[in-house]
Amino acid sequence: MMRDDVDRETGFDENPNEVNEGGAAHSGAPDTQAGNAAGNAAGTPAGNQADSEADILRSELAALSEKLSAAKTESSAATERYMRSRAEFDTYRRRMVDELSMAREKGFDSAVLPVLTVADDLGRALQAAEAATEAASIVAGIRAVHDNLLRSLEVMGVSQVGHVGERFDPQFHEAVAALPPTNPQQAGTIRDVHRAGFAKGERVIRPATVTVYQE
């Protein structure tokens, strides 16, 4: 039998390296295919969709952040407008209260002034009657009327200001004349009252007209 025939029957190969190399080549093929599959995984439609959704979420988050910032700015501006409007309203309300109070006070003054004229007349009549000693009863009657009128004014909160010997106060007194004092203690005091003054608390309705001692 020829050697070639024996080799074919036994499967013997004189070049085992070729078989090994072929076997090695065939045995390494699966690793190469796995590497290619892993490399191509990122480029699949599923991977591209995930990246796209992430980009959309980031864009929406940025838009929401901008809207939140704008809402905060608008809220601060609205709060400032409200506080300004509130302050303006409070100022307006106080002004209206003051104006109403002033109007009431002016109305009160208008009602009191005619009564003060009566008090002036009675005061002058009393002075004239006091000069006539024989008319003591008349003096007593006029004095009673005058005193009653002053008490009525006091009930209304009105008091008489300006009396002889008081220290001159330009807030309550109006000096129409000045005379030198006869002693140092008289300087700056009221010598004569020509017309009584009236005040309600610290607010002068009518100042007293007086003559003062002045050096």
mmCIF file of C-alpha atoms in Angstrom:
data_model
loop_
_atom_site.group_PDB
_atom_site.id
_atom_site.type_symbol
_atom_site.label_atom_id
_atom_site.label_comp_id
_atom_site.label_asym_id
_atom_site.label_seq_id
_atom_site.Cartn_x
_atom_site.Cartn_y
_atom_site.Cartn_z
ATOM 1 C CA MET A 1 0.000 0.000 0.000
ATOM 2 C CA MET A 2 1.252 3.382 -0.831
ATOM 3 C CA ARG A 3 2.001 5.878 2.072
ATOM 4 C CA ASP A 4 -0.425 8.391 0.757
ATOM 5 C CA ASP A 5 -3.157 5.834 0.832
ATOM 6 C CA VAL A 6 -2.240 4.935 4.452
ATOM 7 C CA ASP A 7 -2.263 8.552 5.451
ATOM 8 C CA ARG A 8 -5.671 9.113 3.972
ATOM 9 C CA GLU A 9 -7.042 6.045 5.724
ATOM 10 C CA THR A 10 -5.570 6.920 9.140
ATOM 11 C CA GLY A 11 -6.152 10.673 8.861
ATOM 12 C CA PHE A 12 -2.487 11.316 9.589
ATOM 13 C CA ASP A 13 -1.202 14.713 8.485
ATOM 14 C CA GLU A 14 2.435 15.401 8.102
ATOM 15 C CA ASN A 15 1.867 19.142 8.808
ATOM 16 C CA PRO A 16 0.273 19.260 12.215
ATOM 17 C CA ASN A 17 1.048 23.001 12.495
ATOM 18 C CA GLU A 18 -1.407 23.763 9.795
ATOM 19 C CA VAL A 19 -4.084 21.974 11.776
ATOM 20 C CA ASN A 20 -3.098 23.799 14.945
ATOM 21 C CA GLU A 21 -3.027 27.126 13.225
ATOM 22 C CA GLY A 22 -6.378 26.407 11.643
ATOM 23 C CA GLY A 23 -7.678 25.263 14.993
ATOM 24 C CA ALA A 24 -6.301 28.338 16.680
ATOM 25 C CA ALA A 25 -7.874 30.505 14.066
ATOM 26 C CA HIS A 26 -11.189 28.784 14.510
ATOM 27 C CA SER A 27 -10.945 28.830 18.331
ATOM 28 C CA GLY A 28 -10.297 32.659 18.414
ATOM 29 C CA ALA A 29 -13.265 33.553 16.238
ATOM 30 C CA PRO A 30 -15.876 33.674 19.069
ATOM 31 C CA ASP A 31 -13.820 36.237 21.093
ATOM 32 C CA THR A 32 -13.596 38.552 18.125
ATOM 33 C CA GLN A 33 -17.338 38.373 17.551
ATOM 34 C CA ALA A 34 -18.061 39.189 21.243
ATOM 35 C CA GLY A 35 -15.819 42.243 21.082
ATOM 36 C CA ASN A 36 -17.561 43.487 17.989
ATOM 37 C CA ALA A 37 -20.965 42.999 19.630
ATOM 38 C CA ALA A 38 -19.898 44.979 22.709
ATOM 39 C CA GLY A 39 -18.503 47.766 20.570
ATOM 40 C CA ASN A 40 -21.677 48.040 18.552
ATOM 41 C CA ALA A 41 -23.992 48.018 21.612
ATOM 42 C CA ALA A 42 -23.706 51.808 22.165
ATOM 43 C CA GLY A 43 -24.770 52.491 18.649
ATOM 44 C CA THR A 44 -28.003 50.518 18.852
ATOM 45 C CA PRO A 45 -31.405 52.259 18.552
ATOM 46 C CA ALA A 46 -32.079 51.605 22.256
ATOM 47 C CA GLY A 47 -28.886 53.426 23.299
ATOM 48 C CA ASN A 48 -29.599 56.381 21.052
ATOM 49 C CA GLN A 49 -33.120 56.668 22.486
ATOM 50 C CA ALA A 50 -31.791 56.716 26.069
ATOM 51 C CA ASP A 51 -29.368 59.534 25.219
ATOM 52 C CA SER A 52 -32.137 61.495 23.530
ATOM 53 C CA GLU A 53 -34.468 61.125 26.526
ATOM 54 C CA ALA A 54 -31.705 62.287 28.879
ATOM 55 C CA ASP A 55 -31.158 65.382 26.742
ATOM 56 C CA ILE A 56 -34.901 66.108 26.778
ATOM 57 C CA LEU A 57 -35.040 65.777 30.576
ATOM 58 C CA ARG A 58 -32.074 68.116 30.985
ATOM 59 C CA SER A 59 -33.721 70.657 28.689
ATOM 60 C CA GLU A 60 -37.023 70.449 30.583
ATOM 61 C CA LEU A 61 -35.214 70.804 33.912
ATOM 62 C CA ALA A 62 -33.433 73.940 32.686
ATOM 63 C CA ALA A 63 -36.740 75.388 31.467
ATOM 64 C CA LEU A 64 -38.411 74.659 34.822
ATOM 65 C CA SER A 65 -35.491 76.285 36.635
ATOM 66 C CA GLU A 66 -35.903 79.435 34.533
ATOM 67 C CA LYS A 67 -39.652 79.488 35.197
ATOM 68 C CA LEU A 68 -39.054 79.098 38.933
ATOM 69 C CA SER A 69 -36.567 81.965 38.918
ATOM 70 C CA ALA A 70 -39.030 84.153 37.003
ATOM 71 C CA ALA A 71 -41.823 83.225 39.433
ATOM 72 C CA LYS A 72 -39.643 84.184 42.409
ATOM 73 C CA THR A 73 -38.831 87.528 40.795
ATOM 74 C CA GLU A 74 -42.503 88.205 40.086
ATOM 75 C CA SER A 75 -43.440 87.206 43.633
ATOM 76 C CA SER A 76 -40.894 89.637 45.081
ATOM 77 C CA ALA A 77 -42.159 92.418 42.807
ATOM 78 C CA ALA A 78 -45.773 91.683 43.759
ATOM 79 C CA THR A 79 -44.893 91.752 47.457
ATOM 80 C CA GLU A 80 -43.124 95.086 47.017
ATOM 81 C CA ARG A 81 -46.123 96.528 45.161
ATOM 82 C CA TYR A 82 -48.438 95.317 47.912
ATOM 83 C CA MET A 83 -46.313 96.841 50.676
ATOM 84 C CA ARG A 84 -46.113 100.139 48.783
ATOM 85 C CA SER A 85 -49.873 100.191 48.260
ATOM 86 C CA ARG A 86 -50.440 99.347 51.918
ATOM 87 C CA ALA A 87 -48.170 102.195 53.036
ATOM 88 C CA GLU A 88 -49.926 104.631 50.693
ATOM 89 C CA PHE A 89 -53.326 103.527 52.003
ATOM 90 C CA ASP A 90 -52.208 103.917 55.630
ATOM 91 C CA THR A 91 -50.908 107.411 54.862
ATOM 92 C CA TYR A 92 -54.177 108.317 53.145
ATOM 93 C CA ARG A 93 -56.220 106.947 56.056
ATOM 94 C CA ARG A 94 -54.201 108.908 58.630
ATOM 95 C CA ARG A 95 -54.545 112.062 56.551
ATOM 96 C CA MET A 96 -58.316 111.611 56.335
ATOM 97 C CA VAL A 97 -58.548 111.023 60.085
ATOM 98 C CA ASP A 98 -56.503 114.164 60.730
ATOM 99 C CA GLU A 99 -58.623 116.210 58.338
ATOM 100 C CA LEU A 100 -61.852 114.990 59.921
ATOM 101 C CA SER A 101 -60.500 115.740 63.376
ATOM 102 C CA MET A 102 -59.443 119.213 62.257
ATOM 103 C CA ALA A 103 -62.868 119.816 60.714
ATOM 104 C CA ARG A 104 -64.547 118.834 63.985
ATOM 105 C CA GLU A 105 -62.243 121.133 65.937
ATOM 106 C CA LYS A 106 -62.964 124.019 63.590
ATOM 107 C CA GLY A 107 -66.671 123.360 63.936
ATOM 108 C CA PHE A 108 -66.242 123.330 67.694
ATOM 109 C CA ASP A 109 -64.392 126.645 67.587
ATOM 110 C CA SER A 110 -67.135 128.183 65.465
ATOM 111 C CA ALA A 111 -69.709 127.124 68.049
ATOM 112 C CA VAL A 112 -67.692 128.439 70.979
ATOM 113 C CA LEU A 113 -66.719 131.854 69.593
ATOM 114 C CA PRO A 114 -70.214 133.422 69.954
ATOM 115 C CA VAL A 115 -70.303 132.250 73.555
ATOM 116 C CA LEU A 116 -66.972 133.926 74.144
ATOM 117 C CA THR A 117 -68.426 137.195 72.928
ATOM 118 C CA VAL A 118 -71.179 136.897 75.525
ATOM 119 C CA ALA A 119 -68.548 136.231 78.151
ATOM 120 C CA ASP A 120 -66.726 139.384 77.056
ATOM 121 C CA ASP A 121 -69.887 141.463 77.354
ATOM 122 C CA LEU A 122 -70.678 140.106 80.769
ATOM 123 C CA GLY A 123 -67.129 140.736 81.889
ATOM 124 C CA ARG A 124 -67.263 144.361 80.823
ATOM 125 C CA ALA A 125 -70.668 144.814 82.441
ATOM 126 C CA LEU A 126 -69.296 143.358 85.622
ATOM 127 C CA GLN A 127 -66.376 145.785 85.618
ATOM 128 C CA ALA A 128 -68.715 148.738 85.096
ATOM 129 C CA ALA A 129 -71.048 147.596 87.855
ATOM 130 C CA GLU A 130 -68.163 147.162 90.278
ATOM 131 C CA ALA A 131 -67.336 150.835 89.844
ATOM 132 C CA ALA A 132 -70.772 151.751 91.216
ATOM 133 C CA THR A 133 -70.758 150.656 94.867
ATOM 134 C CA GLU A 134 -74.440 151.267 95.259
ATOM 135 C CA ALA A 135 -75.242 148.595 92.721
ATOM 136 C CA ALA A 136 -73.840 145.703 94.729
ATOM 137 C CA SER A 137 -76.796 143.497 93.991
ATOM 138 C CA ILE A 138 -76.403 144.073 90.250
ATOM 139 C CA VAL A 139 -72.767 143.185 90.486
ATOM 140 C CA ALA A 140 -73.563 139.958 92.287
ATOM 141 C CA GLY A 141 -76.111 138.958 89.643
ATOM 142 C CA ILE A 142 -73.815 139.658 86.733
ATOM 143 C CA ARG A 143 -70.957 137.845 88.450
ATOM 144 C CA ALA A 144 -73.128 134.790 88.912
ATOM 145 C CA VAL A 145 -74.045 134.754 85.211
ATOM 146 C CA HIS A 146 -70.421 135.183 84.218
ATOM 147 C CA ASP A 147 -69.249 132.415 86.525
ATOM 148 C CA ASN A 148 -71.931 130.058 85.249
ATOM 149 C CA LEU A 149 -70.887 130.727 81.681
ATOM 150 C CA LEU A 150 -67.245 129.983 82.463
ATOM 151 C CA ARG A 151 -68.240 126.746 84.181
ATOM 152 C CA SER A 152 -70.247 125.749 81.094
ATOM 153 C CA LEU A 153 -67.180 126.339 78.965
ATOM 154 C CA GLU A 154 -65.082 124.244 81.325
ATOM 155 C CA VAL A 155 -67.543 121.373 80.918
ATOM 156 C CA MET A 156 -66.837 121.605 77.191
ATOM 157 C CA GLY A 157 -63.120 121.433 77.923
ATOM 158 C CA VAL A 158 -62.528 125.159 77.388
ATOM 159 C CA SER A 159 -60.574 127.049 80.030
ATOM 160 C CA GLN A 160 -59.800 130.732 80.403
ATOM 161 C CA VAL A 161 -56.163 131.758 79.970
ATOM 162 C CA GLY A 162 -54.453 135.047 80.746
ATOM 163 C CA HIS A 163 -54.544 136.386 84.289
ATOM 164 C CA VAL A 164 -52.828 139.322 85.946
ATOM 165 C CA GLY A 165 -49.495 138.281 87.444
ATOM 166 C CA GLU A 166 -49.033 135.232 85.202
ATOM 167 C CA ARG A 167 -45.797 134.739 83.313
ATOM 168 C CA PHE A 168 -46.226 135.917 79.726
ATOM 169 C CA ASP A 169 -46.454 132.994 77.300
ATOM 170 C CA PRO A 170 -46.631 133.882 73.593
ATOM 171 C CA GLN A 171 -48.444 130.617 72.935
ATOM 172 C CA PHE A 172 -51.437 131.752 74.997
ATOM 173 C CA HIS A 173 -51.000 135.511 75.290
ATOM 174 C CA GLU A 174 -50.800 138.366 72.803
ATOM 175 C CA ALA A 175 -49.001 141.452 74.090
ATOM 176 C CA VAL A 176 -50.551 144.712 72.875
ATOM 177 C CA ALA A 177 -48.534 146.976 75.167
ATOM 178 C CA ALA A 178 -45.510 146.872 77.466
ATOM 179 C CA LEU A 179 -44.626 148.881 80.561
ATOM 180 C CA PRO A 180 -41.460 148.921 82.657
ATOM 181 C CA PRO A 181 -41.699 146.929 85.900
ATOM 182 C CA THR A 182 -41.607 148.602 89.292
ATOM 183 C CA ASN A 183 -39.572 145.702 90.711
ATOM 184 C CA PRO A 184 -37.464 142.926 89.144
ATOM 185 C CA GLN A 185 -40.024 140.219 89.981
ATOM 186 C CA GLN A 186 -42.614 141.831 87.694
ATOM 187 C CA ALA A 187 -40.457 141.566 84.566
ATOM 188 C CA GLY A 188 -42.052 139.273 81.991
ATOM 189 C CA THR A 189 -45.421 139.038 83.754
ATOM 190 C CA ILE A 190 -48.905 140.221 82.761
ATOM 191 C CA ARG A 191 -49.891 143.664 84.076
ATOM 192 C CA ASP A 192 -53.386 143.949 82.562
ATOM 193 C CA VAL A 193 -55.766 141.650 80.681
ATOM 194 C CA HIS A 194 -57.719 143.482 77.990
ATOM 195 C CA ARG A 195 -59.499 140.428 76.648
ATOM 196 C CA ALA A 196 -59.486 136.986 78.199
ATOM 197 C CA GLY A 197 -58.079 134.116 76.200
ATOM 198 C CA PHE A 198 -59.490 130.615 75.944
ATOM 199 C CA ALA A 199 -57.919 127.274 75.136
ATOM 200 C CA LYS A 200 -58.890 123.641 74.929
ATOM 201 C CA GLY A 201 -56.016 121.742 76.428
ATOM 202 C CA GLU A 202 -52.850 122.941 74.731
ATOM 203 C CA ARG A 203 -54.701 124.232 71.679
ATOM 204 C CA VAL A 204 -55.427 127.951 71.790
ATOM 205 C CA ILE A 205 -58.890 128.975 70.601
ATOM 206 C CA ARG A 206 -58.223 132.637 71.212
ATOM 207 C CA PRO A 207 -55.141 134.196 72.822
ATOM 208 C CA ALA A 208 -55.495 136.654 75.664
ATOM 209 C CA THR A 209 -54.603 140.254 74.782
ATOM 210 C CA VAL A 210 -52.505 141.684 77.580
ATOM 211 C CA THR A 211 -50.139 144.402 78.713
ATOM 212 C CA VAL A 212 -46.862 143.016 80.042
ATOM 213 C CA TYR A 213 -44.099 144.263 82.256
ATOM 214 C CA GLN A 214 -40.962 144.539 80.155
ATOM 215 C CA GLU A 215 -37.660 146.180 80.952
#
